[in-house]
């Protein structure tokens, strides 16, 4: 079983729709969680960290469910520019530096 | 401007040849990383370094080597032992002193001729 798993998609949704992705992690000692956005043939860029109480940044909401060991990303009022691959990442409590990435979920927003 | 630079953007390797990918950062970050990404795949950790003159193997270190002689530099050598080196290579750095965010360079695409 992979340490961090994501549905690869693609998710193809109309502009303005709300879309949600989940990311599951296998190690209960995971401490820090992140969502990254990666555009085609570019490097990943941090979208947002995920805090225990959940957090929101504009149209984006991230949540953590420790009991079920998953994090989620919700995008409201999706824009064409949201089309990208979304990678989740996890850091274990035992390692200050090592971060494990999921394979990513492809999102395509259609006009 | 502060950031991470990688060079070259594209690199071609002949069979049996070693090649070195450059990664430089001026963010004063202690930790640096190398990842490999294959088409449609996530990032797989090759090597990482938490401090100068120290580095650890990641999940797919075979066929690769690194050095960390300077804080700002973390070059990756793809050796001839790496039988399937064609991929997108990403370098990243992070502040070891509590900062959580990894910052990525623009990447190097390696192709085998």
PDB file of C-alpha atoms in Angstrom:
ATOM      1  CA  UNK A   1       0.000   0.000   0.000  1.00  0.00           C
ATOM      2  CA  UNK A   2       1.319   3.432  -0.886  1.00  0.00           C
ATOM      3  CA  UNK A   3       2.014   5.773   2.002  1.00  0.00           C
ATOM      4  CA  UNK A   4       0.001   8.553   0.387  1.00  0.00           C
ATOM      5  CA  UNK A   5      -2.763   7.803  -2.117  1.00  0.00           C
ATOM      6  CA  UNK A   6      -4.866   9.986  -4.353  1.00  0.00           C
ATOM      7  CA  UNK A   7      -7.487   9.369  -7.015  1.00  0.00           C
ATOM      8  CA  UNK A   8      -5.589  10.195 -10.230  1.00  0.00           C
ATOM      9  CA  UNK A   9      -8.695  11.546 -11.948  1.00  0.00           C
ATOM     10  CA  UNK A  10      -9.061  13.294 -14.262  1.00  0.00           C
ATOM     11  CA  UNK A  11     -11.888  15.272 -12.765  1.00  0.00           C
ATOM     12  CA  UNK A  12     -13.615  17.157 -15.549  1.00  0.00           C
ATOM     13  CA  UNK A  13     -16.059  19.731 -14.213  1.00  0.00           C
ATOM     14  CA  UNK A  14     -17.777  22.849 -15.605  1.00  0.00           C
ATOM     15  CA  UNK A  15     -16.669  26.301 -14.644  1.00  0.00           C
ATOM     16  CA  UNK A  16     -18.395  27.453 -11.467  1.00  0.00           C
ATOM     17  CA  UNK A  17     -18.790  23.964 -10.051  1.00  0.00           C
ATOM     18  CA  UNK A  18     -17.580  22.818  -6.662  1.00  0.00           C
ATOM     19  CA  UNK A  19     -15.106  19.961  -6.679  1.00  0.00           C
ATOM     20  CA  UNK A  20     -13.496  17.996  -3.872  1.00  0.00           C
ATOM     21  CA  UNK A  21     -10.510  15.666  -3.698  1.00  0.00           C
ATOM     22  CA  UNK A  22      -9.410  13.335  -0.970  1.00  0.00           C
ATOM     23  CA  UNK A  23      -5.970  12.056  -0.103  1.00  0.00           C
ATOM     24  CA  UNK A  24      -5.434   9.125   2.262  1.00  0.00           C
ATOM     25  CA  UNK A  25      -2.291   8.431   4.237  1.00  0.00           C
ATOM     26  CA  UNK A  26      -1.283   5.163   5.829  1.00  0.00           C
ATOM     27  CA  UNK A  27       0.988   6.239   8.682  1.00  0.00           C
ATOM     28  CA  UNK A  28      -0.865   7.415  11.752  1.00  0.00           C
ATOM     29  CA  UNK A  29       2.322   9.201  12.870  1.00  0.00           C
ATOM     30  CA  UNK A  30       1.910  11.711  10.052  1.00  0.00           C
ATOM     31  CA  UNK A  31       2.111  15.193  11.461  1.00  0.00           C
ATOM     32  CA  UNK A  32       2.012  17.834   8.751  1.00  0.00           C
ATOM     33  CA  UNK A  33      -0.119  17.954   5.628  1.00  0.00           C
ATOM     34  CA  UNK A  34      -0.039  20.040   2.485  1.00  0.00           C
ATOM     35  CA  UNK A  35      -1.721  20.576  -0.850  1.00  0.00           C
ATOM     36  CA  UNK A  36       0.446  21.538  -3.812  1.00  0.00           C
ATOM     37  CA  UNK A  37      -0.638  22.624  -7.271  1.00  0.00           C
ATOM     38  CA  UNK A  38       1.347  21.562 -10.325  1.00  0.00           C
ATOM     39  CA  UNK A  39       0.750  22.981 -13.779  1.00  0.00           C
ATOM     40  CA  UNK A  40       1.700  20.966 -16.839  1.00  0.00           C
ATOM     41  CA  UNK A  41       5.474  20.636 -17.189  1.00  0.00           C
ATOM     42  CA  UNK A  42       6.089  22.974 -14.252  1.00  0.00           C
ATOM     43  CA  UNK A  43       7.247  22.561 -10.694  1.00  0.00           C
ATOM     44  CA  UNK A  44       4.785  22.046  -7.819  1.00  0.00           C
ATOM     45  CA  UNK A  45       3.856  25.116  -5.820  1.00  0.00           C
ATOM     46  CA  UNK A  46       2.397  25.146  -2.333  1.00  0.00           C
ATOM     47  CA  UNK A  47      -1.323  25.820  -2.421  1.00  0.00           C
ATOM     48  CA  UNK A  48      -1.974  25.537   1.295  1.00  0.00           C
ATOM     49  CA  UNK A  49      -0.980  23.746   4.450  1.00  0.00           C
ATOM     50  CA  UNK A  50      -3.688  21.735   6.182  1.00  0.00           C
ATOM     51  CA  UNK A  51      -4.341  22.426   9.844  1.00  0.00           C
ATOM     52  CA  UNK A  52      -6.130  20.218  12.327  1.00  0.00           C
ATOM     53  CA  UNK A  53      -9.073  22.552  12.609  1.00  0.00           C
ATOM     54  CA  UNK A  54      -9.381  22.958   8.869  1.00  0.00           C
ATOM     55  CA  UNK A  55      -8.521  26.115   6.999  1.00  0.00           C
ATOM     56  CA  UNK A  56      -9.789  28.224   4.181  1.00  0.00           C
ATOM     57  CA  UNK A  57      -8.087  30.460   1.638  1.00  0.00           C
ATOM     58  CA  UNK A  58     -10.549  32.179  -0.631  1.00  0.00           C
ATOM     59  CA  UNK A  59     -12.291  29.544  -2.716  1.00  0.00           C
ATOM     60  CA  UNK A  60     -10.132  26.753  -1.317  1.00  0.00           C
ATOM     61  CA  UNK A  61     -10.877  24.813   1.861  1.00  0.00           C
ATOM     62  CA  UNK A  62      -8.634  22.122   3.303  1.00  0.00           C
ATOM     63  CA  UNK A  63      -9.634  19.675   6.016  1.00  0.00           C
ATOM     64  CA  UNK A  64      -7.925  16.947   7.995  1.00  0.00           C
ATOM     65  CA  UNK A  65      -9.612  13.828   9.338  1.00  0.00           C
ATOM     66  CA  UNK A  66      -7.116  12.075  11.602  1.00  0.00           C
ATOM     67  CA  UNK A  67      -9.495   9.294  12.612  1.00  0.00           C
ATOM     68  CA  UNK A  68      -9.948   8.166   9.015  1.00  0.00           C
ATOM     69  CA  UNK A  69      -6.473   9.312   7.959  1.00  0.00           C
ATOM     70  CA  UNK A  70      -7.321  11.537   5.050  1.00  0.00           C
ATOM     71  CA  UNK A  71      -7.101  15.141   4.013  1.00  0.00           C
ATOM     72  CA  UNK A  72      -9.417  16.875   1.601  1.00  0.00           C
ATOM     73  CA  UNK A  73      -9.367  19.883  -0.682  1.00  0.00           C
ATOM     74  CA  UNK A  74     -12.561  21.662  -1.706  1.00  0.00           C
ATOM     75  CA  UNK A  75     -12.594  24.175  -4.534  1.00  0.00           C
ATOM     76  CA  UNK A  76     -15.688  26.352  -4.811  1.00  0.00           C
ATOM     77  CA  UNK A  77     -16.759  28.374  -7.851  1.00  0.00           C
ATOM     78  CA  UNK A  78     -14.056  26.736  -9.955  1.00  0.00           C
ATOM     79  CA  UNK A  79     -12.265  28.803 -12.582  1.00  0.00           C
ATOM     80  CA  UNK A  80     -10.654  27.740 -15.832  1.00  0.00           C
ATOM     81  CA  UNK A  81      -7.336  28.685 -14.249  1.00  0.00           C
ATOM     82  CA  UNK A  82      -7.836  26.027 -11.567  1.00  0.00           C
ATOM     83  CA  UNK A  83      -7.069  23.343 -14.147  1.00  0.00           C
ATOM     84  CA  UNK A  84      -3.935  21.629 -12.872  1.00  0.00           C
ATOM     85  CA  UNK A  85      -2.742  18.577 -10.978  1.00  0.00           C
ATOM     86  CA  UNK A  86      -3.181  18.734  -7.212  1.00  0.00           C
ATOM     87  CA  UNK A  87      -0.652  16.861  -5.106  1.00  0.00           C
ATOM     88  CA  UNK A  88      -1.056  16.106  -1.450  1.00  0.00           C
ATOM     89  CA  UNK A  89       2.008  15.776   0.770  1.00  0.00           C
ATOM     90  CA  UNK A  90       2.592  14.414   4.242  1.00  0.00           C
ATOM     91  CA  UNK A  91       5.413  14.760   6.771  1.00  0.00           C
ATOM     92  CA  UNK A  92       5.919  12.145   9.480  1.00  0.00           C
ATOM     93  CA  UNK A  93       6.387  13.197  13.085  1.00  0.00           C
ATOM     94  CA  UNK A  94       9.629  11.184  13.180  1.00  0.00           C
ATOM     95  CA  UNK A  95      11.244  13.058  10.328  1.00  0.00           C
ATOM     96  CA  UNK A  96      11.750  16.788  10.366  1.00  0.00           C
ATOM     97  CA  UNK A  97      12.699  16.850   6.734  1.00  0.00           C
ATOM     98  CA  UNK A  98      11.224  13.961   4.761  1.00  0.00           C
ATOM     99  CA  UNK A  99       7.977  14.775   2.962  1.00  0.00           C
ATOM    100  CA  UNK A 100       6.045  12.151   1.005  1.00  0.00           C
ATOM    101  CA  UNK A 101       3.944  13.122  -2.001  1.00  0.00           C
ATOM    102  CA  UNK A 102       0.899  11.503  -3.513  1.00  0.00           C
ATOM    103  CA  UNK A 103       0.664  10.861  -7.246  1.00  0.00           C
ATOM    104  CA  UNK A 104      -1.660  13.776  -7.791  1.00  0.00           C
ATOM    105  CA  UNK A 105      -5.222  14.339  -8.995  1.00  0.00           C
ATOM    106  CA  UNK A 106      -5.744  15.927 -12.372  1.00  0.00           C
ATOM    107  CA  UNK A 107      -8.448  18.575 -12.558  1.00  0.00           C
ATOM    108  CA  UNK A 108      -9.783  19.993 -15.797  1.00  0.00           C
ATOM    109  CA  UNK A 109     -12.285  22.848 -15.738  1.00  0.00           C
ATOM    110  CA  UNK A 110     -14.342  23.239 -18.901  1.00  0.00           C
ATOM    111  CA  UNK A 111     -16.039  26.475 -20.040  1.00  0.00           C
TER     112      UNK A 111
ATOM    113  CA  UNK B   1      15.611  37.489  -6.303  1.00  0.00           C
ATOM    114  CA  UNK B   2      15.642  34.632  -3.804  1.00  0.00           C
ATOM    115  CA  UNK B   3      14.872  31.187  -5.080  1.00  0.00           C
ATOM    116  CA  UNK B   4      16.033  27.865  -6.419  1.00  0.00           C
ATOM    117  CA  UNK B   5      17.651  27.452  -9.796  1.00  0.00           C
ATOM    118  CA  UNK B   6      18.191  24.250 -11.701  1.00  0.00           C
ATOM    119  CA  UNK B   7      20.245  23.769 -14.800  1.00  0.00           C
ATOM    120  CA  UNK B   8      20.079  22.781 -17.500  1.00  0.00           C
ATOM    121  CA  UNK B   9      16.386  22.880 -18.336  1.00  0.00           C
ATOM    122  CA  UNK B  10      16.824  19.963 -20.751  1.00  0.00           C
ATOM    123  CA  UNK B  11      19.605  17.399 -20.687  1.00  0.00           C
ATOM    124  CA  UNK B  12      20.364  14.569 -23.052  1.00  0.00           C
ATOM    125  CA  UNK B  13      22.296  11.537 -21.925  1.00  0.00           C
ATOM    126  CA  UNK B  14      23.939   8.895 -24.034  1.00  0.00           C
ATOM    127  CA  UNK B  15      23.912   5.263 -22.973  1.00  0.00           C
ATOM    128  CA  UNK B  16      26.555   4.565 -20.333  1.00  0.00           C
ATOM    129  CA  UNK B  17      27.183   8.221 -19.584  1.00  0.00           C
ATOM    130  CA  UNK B  18      27.091   9.924 -16.203  1.00  0.00           C
ATOM    131  CA  UNK B  19      25.420  13.330 -16.085  1.00  0.00           C
ATOM    132  CA  UNK B  20      25.152  15.896 -13.312  1.00  0.00           C
ATOM    133  CA  UNK B  21      22.143  18.099 -12.641  1.00  0.00           C
ATOM    134  CA  UNK B  22      22.731  21.372 -10.879  1.00  0.00           C
ATOM    135  CA  UNK B  23      20.617  22.796  -8.041  1.00  0.00           C
ATOM    136  CA  UNK B  24      21.420  26.091  -6.326  1.00  0.00           C
ATOM    137  CA  UNK B  25      19.405  28.016  -3.729  1.00  0.00           C
ATOM    138  CA  UNK B  26      19.926  31.413  -2.134  1.00  0.00           C
ATOM    139  CA  UNK B  27      17.155  31.054   0.445  1.00  0.00           C
ATOM    140  CA  UNK B  28      19.614  30.088   3.189  1.00  0.00           C
ATOM    141  CA  UNK B  29      17.707  26.821   3.637  1.00  0.00           C
ATOM    142  CA  UNK B  30      19.378  23.967   5.441  1.00  0.00           C
ATOM    143  CA  UNK B  31      17.462  21.076   3.859  1.00  0.00           C
ATOM    144  CA  UNK B  32      17.567  20.223   0.169  1.00  0.00           C
ATOM    145  CA  UNK B  33      15.909  17.444  -1.820  1.00  0.00           C
ATOM    146  CA  UNK B  34      15.907  15.684  -5.158  1.00  0.00           C
ATOM    147  CA  UNK B  35      12.753  14.149  -6.578  1.00  0.00           C
ATOM    148  CA  UNK B  36      12.024  12.275  -9.747  1.00  0.00           C
ATOM    149  CA  UNK B  37       8.683  12.566 -11.526  1.00  0.00           C
ATOM    150  CA  UNK B  38       7.614  10.262 -14.345  1.00  0.00           C
ATOM    151  CA  UNK B  39       4.717  11.134 -16.682  1.00  0.00           C
ATOM    152  CA  UNK B  40       1.411  10.975 -14.854  1.00  0.00           C
ATOM    153  CA  UNK B  41       3.137  10.073 -11.625  1.00  0.00           C
ATOM    154  CA  UNK B  42       3.798  11.766  -8.331  1.00  0.00           C
ATOM    155  CA  UNK B  43       7.152  12.781  -6.896  1.00  0.00           C
ATOM    156  CA  UNK B  44       9.513  10.090  -5.686  1.00  0.00           C
ATOM    157  CA  UNK B  45      12.318  11.042  -3.314  1.00  0.00           C
ATOM    158  CA  UNK B  46      15.836  10.236  -4.519  1.00  0.00           C
ATOM    159  CA  UNK B  47      18.075  11.857  -1.896  1.00  0.00           C
ATOM    160  CA  UNK B  48      17.793  14.568   0.705  1.00  0.00           C
ATOM    161  CA  UNK B  49      20.203  16.529   2.838  1.00  0.00           C
ATOM    162  CA  UNK B  50      19.437  18.220   6.123  1.00  0.00           C
ATOM    163  CA  UNK B  51      22.797  19.897   6.541  1.00  0.00           C
ATOM    164  CA  UNK B  52      26.089  20.449   4.750  1.00  0.00           C
ATOM    165  CA  UNK B  53      28.225  17.316   4.305  1.00  0.00           C
ATOM    166  CA  UNK B  54      25.331  15.041   5.230  1.00  0.00           C
ATOM    167  CA  UNK B  55      22.692  13.360   3.087  1.00  0.00           C
ATOM    168  CA  UNK B  56      20.303  10.415   3.216  1.00  0.00           C
ATOM    169  CA  UNK B  57      18.914   8.048   0.627  1.00  0.00           C
ATOM    170  CA  UNK B  58      15.307   8.428  -0.329  1.00  0.00           C
ATOM    171  CA  UNK B  59      13.056   5.775  -1.794  1.00  0.00           C
ATOM    172  CA  UNK B  60      14.789   5.389  -5.180  1.00  0.00           C
ATOM    173  CA  UNK B  61      18.474   6.226  -4.619  1.00  0.00           C
ATOM    174  CA  UNK B  62      19.930   3.380  -6.708  1.00  0.00           C
ATOM    175  CA  UNK B  63      21.804   4.690  -9.719  1.00  0.00           C
ATOM    176  CA  UNK B  64      22.102   8.212  -8.318  1.00  0.00           C
ATOM    177  CA  UNK B  65      24.662  10.059  -6.212  1.00  0.00           C
ATOM    178  CA  UNK B  66      24.747  13.457  -4.548  1.00  0.00           C
ATOM    179  CA  UNK B  67      27.082  15.764  -2.663  1.00  0.00           C
ATOM    180  CA  UNK B  68      26.476  18.655  -0.284  1.00  0.00           C
ATOM    181  CA  UNK B  69      29.751  20.531   0.041  1.00  0.00           C
ATOM    182  CA  UNK B  70      28.069  23.913   0.273  1.00  0.00           C
ATOM    183  CA  UNK B  71      24.818  24.959   1.881  1.00  0.00           C
ATOM    184  CA  UNK B  72      23.485  26.506  -1.304  1.00  0.00           C
ATOM    185  CA  UNK B  73      24.327  23.657  -3.670  1.00  0.00           C
ATOM    186  CA  UNK B  74      23.080  20.073  -3.971  1.00  0.00           C
ATOM    187  CA  UNK B  75      24.084  18.526  -7.321  1.00  0.00           C
ATOM    188  CA  UNK B  76      22.655  15.193  -8.435  1.00  0.00           C
ATOM    189  CA  UNK B  77      24.619  12.775 -10.609  1.00  0.00           C
ATOM    190  CA  UNK B  78      22.678  10.261 -12.663  1.00  0.00           C
ATOM    191  CA  UNK B  79      25.070   7.389 -13.177  1.00  0.00           C
ATOM    192  CA  UNK B  80      25.163   4.768 -15.896  1.00  0.00           C
ATOM    193  CA  UNK B  81      23.780   2.329 -13.304  1.00  0.00           C
ATOM    194  CA  UNK B  82      20.411   4.093 -13.561  1.00  0.00           C
ATOM    195  CA  UNK B  83      18.851   2.093 -16.371  1.00  0.00           C
ATOM    196  CA  UNK B  84      15.753   4.203 -16.884  1.00  0.00           C
ATOM    197  CA  UNK B  85      16.782   7.793 -16.242  1.00  0.00           C
ATOM    198  CA  UNK B  86      14.312   9.567 -18.533  1.00  0.00           C
ATOM    199  CA  UNK B  87      12.199  11.717 -16.205  1.00  0.00           C
ATOM    200  CA  UNK B  88      11.562  15.195 -14.830  1.00  0.00           C
ATOM    201  CA  UNK B  89      13.952  15.944 -11.957  1.00  0.00           C
ATOM    202  CA  UNK B  90      12.917  18.433  -9.313  1.00  0.00           C
ATOM    203  CA  UNK B  91      15.081  19.983  -6.649  1.00  0.00           C
ATOM    204  CA  UNK B  92      13.556  21.514  -3.534  1.00  0.00           C
ATOM    205  CA  UNK B  93      14.671  23.190  -0.345  1.00  0.00           C
ATOM    206  CA  UNK B  94      13.202  23.843   3.081  1.00  0.00           C
ATOM    207  CA  UNK B  95      14.182  25.718   6.189  1.00  0.00           C
ATOM    208  CA  UNK B  96      15.192  23.011   8.670  1.00  0.00           C
ATOM    209  CA  UNK B  97      14.606  25.273  11.596  1.00  0.00           C
ATOM    210  CA  UNK B  98      10.870  24.747  11.742  1.00  0.00           C
ATOM    211  CA  UNK B  99       9.700  26.036   8.387  1.00  0.00           C
ATOM    212  CA  UNK B 100       7.327  23.587   6.762  1.00  0.00           C
ATOM    213  CA  UNK B 101       7.141  24.727   3.198  1.00  0.00           C
ATOM    214  CA  UNK B 102       9.226  23.093   0.493  1.00  0.00           C
ATOM    215  CA  UNK B 103      10.140  25.361  -2.391  1.00  0.00           C
ATOM    216  CA  UNK B 104      10.824  23.780  -5.760  1.00  0.00           C
ATOM    217  CA  UNK B 105      13.134  24.691  -8.583  1.00  0.00           C
ATOM    218  CA  UNK B 106      11.844  24.742 -12.188  1.00  0.00           C
ATOM    219  CA  UNK B 107      13.109  21.223 -12.879  1.00  0.00           C
ATOM    220  CA  UNK B 108      15.375  19.512 -15.395  1.00  0.00           C
ATOM    221  CA  UNK B 109      14.058  17.136 -18.054  1.00  0.00           C
ATOM    222  CA  UNK B 110      16.504  14.331 -18.718  1.00  0.00           C
ATOM    223  CA  UNK B 111      16.219  12.347 -21.922  1.00  0.00           C
ATOM    224  CA  UNK B 112      18.243   9.343 -22.973  1.00  0.00           C
ATOM    225  CA  UNK B 113      19.455   9.232 -26.568  1.00  0.00           C
TER     226      UNK B 113
END
